[in-house]
């Protein structure tokens, strides 16, 4: 099979499969992500077993490190809105009015800036 045949086959396949790039770019595929705990042995299992939607976590805010003295750390509270794979969608506590998702943000589940409250 030469390059021309491969290219023709790829075009035919993409017509059958559809272009999913547009769904990935705007986030419409997120509802179809398989949860990590669907796999028997998965990385970060000790974290994913404790993290559920609605749980509040501490978020280490590094934006204010220059303003803090004596090694003081600025911690903010955020609520888990959604879990998708190894990513957490967080919303600041206090900015959680119904339908207000302007300040929601994604964080990796293994990030060092996340801590349990307390």
CSV table of N, CA and C in Angstrom, one decimal:
chain,number,residue,atom,x,y,z
A,1,UNK,N,0.9,-1.2,0.0
A,1,UNK,CA,0.0,0.0,0.0
A,1,UNK,C,0.9,1.2,0.0
A,2,UNK,N,0.7,2.1,-1.0
A,2,UNK,CA,1.5,3.3,-1.0
A,2,UNK,C,0.9,4.5,-0.3
A,3,UNK,N,1.6,5.6,-0.2
A,3,UNK,CA,1.1,6.8,0.5
A,3,UNK,C,-0.2,7.3,0.0
A,4,UNK,N,-0.5,7.2,-1.3
A,4,UNK,CA,-1.7,7.7,-1.8
A,4,UNK,C,-2.9,6.8,-1.3
A,5,UNK,N,-2.7,5.5,-1.3
A,5,UNK,CA,-3.7,4.6,-0.8
A,5,UNK,C,-4.0,4.8,0.7
A,6,UNK,N,-2.9,5.0,1.5
A,6,UNK,CA,-3.1,5.2,2.9
A,6,UNK,C,-3.9,6.5,3.1
A,7,UNK,N,-3.6,7.6,2.4
A,7,UNK,CA,-4.3,8.8,2.6
A,7,UNK,C,-5.8,8.7,2.2
A,8,UNK,N,-6.1,7.9,1.1
A,8,UNK,CA,-7.4,7.7,0.8
A,8,UNK,C,-8.2,6.9,1.8
A,9,UNK,N,-7.5,5.9,2.4
A,9,UNK,CA,-8.1,5.1,3.5
A,9,UNK,C,-8.4,5.9,4.7
A,10,UNK,N,-7.4,6.8,5.1
A,10,UNK,CA,-7.6,7.7,6.2
A,10,UNK,C,-8.8,8.6,6.0
A,11,UNK,N,-9.0,9.2,4.8
A,11,UNK,CA,-10.1,10.0,4.5
A,11,UNK,C,-11.4,9.3,4.7
A,12,UNK,N,-11.5,8.0,4.1
A,12,UNK,CA,-12.7,7.2,4.2
A,12,UNK,C,-13.0,6.9,5.7
A,13,UNK,N,-11.9,6.6,6.5
A,13,UNK,CA,-12.1,6.2,7.9
A,13,UNK,C,-12.7,7.5,8.6
A,14,UNK,N,-12.1,8.6,8.4
A,14,UNK,CA,-12.5,9.8,9.1
A,14,UNK,C,-14.0,10.2,8.7
A,15,UNK,N,-14.4,9.9,7.5
A,15,UNK,CA,-15.8,10.1,7.2
A,15,UNK,C,-16.7,9.2,8.0
A,16,UNK,N,-16.3,7.9,8.1
A,16,UNK,CA,-17.1,7.0,8.9
A,16,UNK,C,-17.1,7.3,10.4
A,17,UNK,N,-16.0,7.6,10.9
A,17,UNK,CA,-15.8,7.9,12.4
A,17,UNK,C,-16.3,9.2,12.7
A,18,UNK,N,-16.3,10.2,11.8
A,18,UNK,CA,-16.7,11.5,12.1
A,18,UNK,C,-15.5,12.3,12.8
A,19,UNK,N,-15.5,13.6,12.7
A,19,UNK,CA,-14.5,14.4,13.2
A,19,UNK,C,-14.8,14.7,14.7
A,20,UNK,N,-14.1,14.1,15.6
A,20,UNK,CA,-14.3,14.3,17.0
A,20,UNK,C,-13.5,15.4,17.6
A,21,UNK,N,-12.6,16.0,16.8
A,21,UNK,CA,-11.8,17.1,17.3
A,21,UNK,C,-12.6,18.3,17.8
A,22,UNK,N,-13.7,18.6,17.1
A,22,UNK,CA,-14.6,19.7,17.5
A,22,UNK,C,-15.2,19.4,18.8
A,23,UNK,N,-15.5,18.2,19.2
A,23,UNK,CA,-16.1,17.9,20.5
A,23,UNK,C,-15.0,18.0,21.6
A,24,UNK,N,-13.8,17.6,21.3
A,24,UNK,CA,-12.7,17.6,22.3
A,24,UNK,C,-12.4,19.1,22.5
A,25,UNK,N,-12.4,19.9,21.5
A,25,UNK,CA,-11.9,21.3,21.7
A,25,UNK,C,-12.9,22.1,22.6
A,26,UNK,N,-14.2,21.9,22.4
A,26,UNK,CA,-15.1,22.7,23.2
A,26,UNK,C,-15.6,22.0,24.5
A,27,UNK,N,-15.1,20.8,24.8
A,27,UNK,CA,-15.5,20.2,26.0
A,27,UNK,C,-16.7,19.3,26.0
A,28,UNK,N,-17.3,19.1,24.8
A,28,UNK,CA,-18.6,18.3,24.8
A,28,UNK,C,-18.3,16.8,25.0
A,29,UNK,N,-17.1,16.4,25.0
A,29,UNK,CA,-16.8,15.0,25.2
A,29,UNK,C,-16.6,14.6,26.7
A,30,UNK,N,-16.5,15.6,27.5
A,30,UNK,CA,-16.3,15.4,29.0
A,30,UNK,C,-17.3,14.4,29.6
A,31,UNK,N,-18.6,14.5,29.2
A,31,UNK,CA,-19.6,13.5,29.8
A,31,UNK,C,-19.3,12.1,29.4
A,32,UNK,N,-18.4,11.8,28.4
A,32,UNK,CA,-18.2,10.5,27.9
A,32,UNK,C,-16.8,9.9,28.4
A,33,UNK,N,-16.1,10.7,29.3
A,33,UNK,CA,-14.9,10.2,29.8
A,33,UNK,C,-15.1,9.1,30.8
A,34,UNK,N,-14.4,8.0,30.7
A,34,UNK,CA,-14.6,6.8,31.6
A,34,UNK,C,-13.9,7.2,33.0
A,35,UNK,N,-14.7,7.0,34.1
A,35,UNK,CA,-14.1,7.4,35.4
A,35,UNK,C,-12.9,6.4,35.7
A,36,UNK,N,-11.9,7.0,36.4
A,36,UNK,CA,-10.7,6.2,36.7
A,36,UNK,C,-11.0,5.0,37.6
A,37,UNK,N,-12.0,5.2,38.5
A,37,UNK,CA,-12.2,4.0,39.4
A,37,UNK,C,-13.0,2.9,38.7
A,38,UNK,N,-13.2,3.0,37.4
A,38,UNK,CA,-13.8,1.9,36.6
A,38,UNK,C,-12.7,0.8,36.4
A,39,UNK,N,-11.5,1.2,36.6
A,39,UNK,CA,-10.4,0.2,36.4
A,39,UNK,C,-10.0,-0.4,37.7
A,40,UNK,N,-9.7,-1.7,37.8
A,40,UNK,CA,-9.4,-2.3,39.1
A,40,UNK,C,-8.3,-1.7,39.8
A,41,UNK,N,-7.1,-1.6,39.1
A,41,UNK,CA,-6.0,-1.0,39.8
A,41,UNK,C,-5.6,0.2,39.0
A,42,UNK,N,-5.7,1.3,39.7
A,42,UNK,CA,-5.4,2.6,39.0
A,42,UNK,C,-4.5,3.4,39.9
A,43,UNK,N,-3.7,4.3,39.2
A,43,UNK,CA,-2.8,5.2,39.9
A,43,UNK,C,-3.7,6.2,40.7
A,44,UNK,N,-3.2,6.7,41.8
A,44,UNK,CA,-3.9,7.6,42.6
A,44,UNK,C,-5.1,7.1,43.3
A,45,UNK,N,-5.2,5.7,43.4
A,45,UNK,CA,-6.4,5.1,44.0
A,45,UNK,C,-6.7,5.6,45.4
A,46,UNK,N,-5.6,5.9,46.2
A,46,UNK,CA,-5.8,6.3,47.5
A,46,UNK,C,-6.5,7.7,47.6
A,47,UNK,N,-6.3,8.5,46.5
A,47,UNK,CA,-7.0,9.8,46.4
A,47,UNK,C,-8.4,9.7,45.9
A,48,UNK,N,-8.5,9.0,44.8
A,48,UNK,CA,-9.8,8.9,44.1
A,48,UNK,C,-10.9,8.3,45.0
A,49,UNK,N,-10.5,7.4,45.9
A,49,UNK,CA,-11.5,6.7,46.8
A,49,UNK,C,-12.1,7.7,47.8
A,50,UNK,N,-11.3,8.8,48.1
A,50,UNK,CA,-11.8,9.8,49.1
A,50,UNK,C,-12.4,11.0,48.4
A,51,UNK,N,-12.1,11.3,47.2
A,51,UNK,CA,-12.6,12.5,46.5
A,51,UNK,C,-14.0,12.2,45.8
A,52,UNK,N,-15.0,12.9,46.2
A,52,UNK,CA,-16.3,12.8,45.6
A,52,UNK,C,-16.8,14.2,45.3
A,53,UNK,N,-17.7,14.3,44.4
A,53,UNK,CA,-18.3,15.6,44.1
A,53,UNK,C,-18.9,16.2,45.3
A,54,UNK,N,-18.7,17.5,45.6
A,54,UNK,CA,-19.2,18.2,46.8
A,54,UNK,C,-18.2,18.2,47.9
A,55,UNK,N,-17.1,17.5,47.9
A,55,UNK,CA,-16.1,17.5,48.9
A,55,UNK,C,-15.3,18.8,48.8
A,56,UNK,N,-15.0,19.4,49.9
A,56,UNK,CA,-14.2,20.7,50.0
A,56,UNK,C,-12.8,20.4,50.2
A,57,UNK,N,-11.9,21.0,49.4
A,57,UNK,CA,-10.4,20.8,49.6
A,57,UNK,C,-9.8,22.2,49.7
A,58,UNK,N,-8.6,22.2,50.3
A,58,UNK,CA,-7.7,23.4,50.4
A,58,UNK,C,-6.9,23.5,49.1
A,59,UNK,N,-6.8,24.7,48.6
A,59,UNK,CA,-6.0,25.0,47.4
A,59,UNK,C,-5.0,26.0,47.8
A,60,UNK,N,-3.7,25.6,47.6
A,60,UNK,CA,-2.6,26.5,47.9
A,60,UNK,C,-2.5,27.6,46.8
A,61,UNK,N,-2.8,28.8,47.2
A,61,UNK,CA,-2.8,30.0,46.3
A,61,UNK,C,-1.4,30.6,46.3
A,62,UNK,N,-0.7,30.3,45.2
A,62,UNK,CA,0.7,30.8,45.1
A,62,UNK,C,0.8,32.3,44.6
A,63,UNK,N,-0.3,32.8,44.2
A,63,UNK,CA,-0.3,34.2,43.6
A,63,UNK,C,0.1,35.2,44.7
A,64,UNK,N,0.0,34.9,45.9
A,64,UNK,CA,0.3,35.9,47.0
A,64,UNK,C,1.5,35.6,47.7
A,65,UNK,N,2.4,34.7,47.3
A,65,UNK,CA,3.6,34.3,48.0
A,65,UNK,C,4.5,35.5,48.2
A,66,UNK,N,4.6,36.4,47.2
A,66,UNK,CA,5.5,37.6,47.4
A,66,UNK,C,5.0,38.5,48.5
A,67,UNK,N,3.7,38.5,48.8
A,67,UNK,CA,3.2,39.4,49.8
A,67,UNK,C,3.3,38.9,51.2
A,68,UNK,N,3.4,37.6,51.3
A,68,UNK,CA,3.4,36.9,52.6
A,68,UNK,C,4.8,36.9,53.2
A,69,UNK,N,4.8,37.1,54.6
A,69,UNK,CA,6.1,37.0,55.3
A,69,UNK,C,6.2,35.8,56.2
A,70,UNK,N,7.4,35.5,56.6
A,70,UNK,CA,7.6,34.4,57.5
A,70,UNK,C,7.1,33.1,57.1
A,71,UNK,N,7.2,32.8,55.8
A,71,UNK,CA,6.8,31.5,55.2
A,71,UNK,C,5.3,31.2,55.4
A,72,UNK,N,4.5,32.2,55.5
A,72,UNK,CA,3.0,32.0,55.6
A,72,UNK,C,2.4,31.6,54.2
A,73,UNK,N,1.6,30.7,54.2
A,73,UNK,CA,1.0,30.2,53.0
A,73,UNK,C,-0.5,30.6,52.9
A,74,UNK,N,-0.9,31.0,51.8
A,74,UNK,CA,-2.3,31.4,51.6
A,74,UNK,C,-3.1,30.3,51.0
A,75,UNK,N,-4.1,29.8,51.8
A,75,UNK,CA,-4.9,28.6,51.4
A,75,UNK,C,-6.4,29.1,51.1
A,76,UNK,N,-6.9,28.7,50.0
A,76,UNK,CA,-8.3,29.0,49.7
A,76,UNK,C,-9.1,27.7,49.7
A,77,UNK,N,-10.4,27.7,49.9
A,77,UNK,CA,-11.2,26.5,49.9
A,77,UNK,C,-12.0,26.4,48.6
A,78,UNK,N,-12.0,25.2,48.0
A,78,UNK,CA,-12.7,25.0,46.8
A,78,UNK,C,-13.5,23.7,46.9
A,79,UNK,N,-14.6,23.7,46.2
A,79,UNK,CA,-15.5,22.5,46.3
A,79,UNK,C,-15.3,21.7,44.9
A,80,UNK,N,-15.3,20.4,45.0
A,80,UNK,CA,-15.2,19.6,43.8
A,80,UNK,C,-16.6,19.6,43.1
A,81,UNK,N,-16.6,20.0,41.9
A,81,UNK,CA,-17.8,20.1,41.1
A,81,UNK,C,-18.0,18.8,40.3
A,82,UNK,N,-16.8,18.4,39.7
A,82,UNK,CA,-16.9,17.3,38.8
A,82,UNK,C,-15.5,16.6,38.8
A,83,UNK,N,-15.5,15.2,38.6
A,83,UNK,CA,-14.3,14.5,38.5
A,83,UNK,C,-14.3,13.8,37.1
A,84,UNK,N,-13.3,14.1,36.4
A,84,UNK,CA,-13.2,13.5,35.0
A,84,UNK,C,-11.8,12.9,34.9
A,85,UNK,N,-11.7,11.6,35.0
A,85,UNK,CA,-10.3,11.0,34.9
A,85,UNK,C,-9.5,11.4,36.1
A,86,UNK,N,-8.3,12.0,35.8
A,86,UNK,CA,-7.4,12.5,36.8
A,86,UNK,C,-7.6,14.0,37.0
A,87,UNK,N,-8.6,14.5,36.5
A,87,UNK,CA,-8.8,16.0,36.6
A,87,UNK,C,-10.0,16.3,37.5
A,88,UNK,N,-9.9,17.4,38.3
A,88,UNK,CA,-11.0,17.8,39.2
A,88,UNK,C,-11.4,19.2,38.7
A,89,UNK,N,-12.7,19.4,38.6
A,89,UNK,CA,-13.3,20.7,38.3
A,89,UNK,C,-13.6,21.3,39.6
A,90,UNK,N,-13.0,22.4,40.0
A,90,UNK,CA,-13.2,23.0,41.3
A,90,UNK,C,-13.9,24.4,41.2
A,91,UNK,N,-14.6,24.7,42.2
A,91,UNK,CA,-15.3,26.0,42.3
A,91,UNK,C,-15.0,26.6,43.7
A,92,UNK,N,-14.6,27.9,43.7
A,92,UNK,CA,-14.3,28.5,45.0
A,92,UNK,C,-15.5,28.5,45.9
A,93,UNK,N,-15.2,28.2,47.2
A,93,UNK,CA,-16.3,28.2,48.2
A,93,UNK,C,-16.6,29.7,48.4
A,94,UNK,N,-17.9,30.0,48.3
A,94,UNK,CA,-18.3,31.4,48.4
A,94,UNK,C,-18.7,32.0,47.0
A,95,UNK,N,-18.2,31.3,46.0
A,95,UNK,CA,-18.5,31.7,44.6
A,95,UNK,C,-19.3,30.6,44.0
A,96,UNK,N,-20.2,30.0,44.8
A,96,UNK,CA,-20.9,28.8,44.3
A,96,UNK,C,-22.4,29.0,44.2
A,97,UNK,N,-22.8,30.2,43.6
A,97,UNK,CA,-24.2,30.4,43.3
A,97,UNK,C,-24.6,29.5,42.2
A,98,UNK,N,-25.9,29.1,42.2
A,98,UNK,CA,-26.5,28.2,41.2
A,98,UNK,C,-26.2,28.8,39.8
A,99,UNK,N,-25.6,28.0,38.9
A,99,UNK,CA,-25.4,28.4,37.5
A,99,UNK,C,-24.2,29.3,37.3
A,100,UNK,N,-23.5,29.7,38.4
A,100,UNK,CA,-22.3,30.6,38.3
A,100,UNK,C,-21.1,29.8,38.2
A,101,UNK,N,-20.6,29.5,36.9
A,101,UNK,CA,-19.4,28.7,36.7
A,101,UNK,C,-18.3,29.6,36.1
A,102,UNK,N,-18.3,30.9,36.3
A,102,UNK,CA,-17.3,31.8,35.7
A,102,UNK,C,-15.9,31.5,36.2
A,103,UNK,N,-15.8,31.1,37.5
A,103,UNK,CA,-14.5,31.0,38.1
A,103,UNK,C,-14.1,29.5,38.3
A,104,UNK,N,-14.8,28.6,37.7
A,104,UNK,CA,-14.5,27.2,37.8
A,104,UNK,C,-13.1,26.9,37.1
A,105,UNK,N,-12.4,26.0,37.6
A,105,UNK,CA,-11.1,25.7,37.0
A,105,UNK,C,-10.7,24.2,37.2
A,106,UNK,N,-9.9,23.7,36.3
A,106,UNK,CA,-9.5,22.3,36.3
A,106,UNK,C,-8.1,22.1,37.0
A,107,UNK,N,-8.0,21.1,37.8
A,107,UNK,CA,-6.7,20.8,38.5
A,107,UNK,C,-6.5,19.3,38.4
A,108,UNK,N,-5.2,18.9,38.2
A,108,UNK,CA,-4.8,17.5,38.2
A,108,UNK,C,-5.0,17.0,39.6
A,109,UNK,N,-5.5,15.8,39.7
A,109,UNK,CA,-5.8,15.1,41.0
A,109,UNK,C,-4.5,14.9,41.9
A,110,UNK,N,-3.3,14.8,41.2
A,110,UNK,CA,-2.1,14.6,42.0
A,110,UNK,C,-1.3,15.9,42.2
A,111,UNK,N,-1.9,17.0,42.0
A,111,UNK,CA,-1.3,18.3,42.2
A,111,UNK,C,-0.9,18.6,43.6
A,112,UNK,N,0.3,19.2,43.8
A,112,UNK,CA,0.8,19.5,45.2
A,112,UNK,C,0.1,20.6,45.8
A,113,UNK,N,-0.7,21.4,45.0
A,113,UNK,CA,-1.4,22.5,45.6
A,113,UNK,C,-2.7,22.2,46.2
A,114,UNK,N,-3.2,20.9,46.1
A,114,UNK,CA,-4.4,20.4,46.7
A,114,UNK,C,-4.1,19.7,48.1
A,115,UNK,N,-4.9,20.0,49.1
A,115,UNK,CA,-4.8,19.3,50.4
A,115,UNK,C,-6.2,19.1,50.9
A,116,UNK,N,-6.3,18.1,51.8
A,116,UNK,CA,-7.5,17.9,52.5
A,116,UNK,C,-7.7,19.1,53.5
A,117,UNK,N,-8.9,19.4,53.9
A,117,UNK,CA,-9.1,20.5,54.8
A,117,UNK,C,-8.7,20.1,56.2
A,118,UNK,N,-7.9,21.0,56.8
A,118,UNK,CA,-7.5,20.8,58.2
A,118,UNK,C,-6.1,20.6,58.4
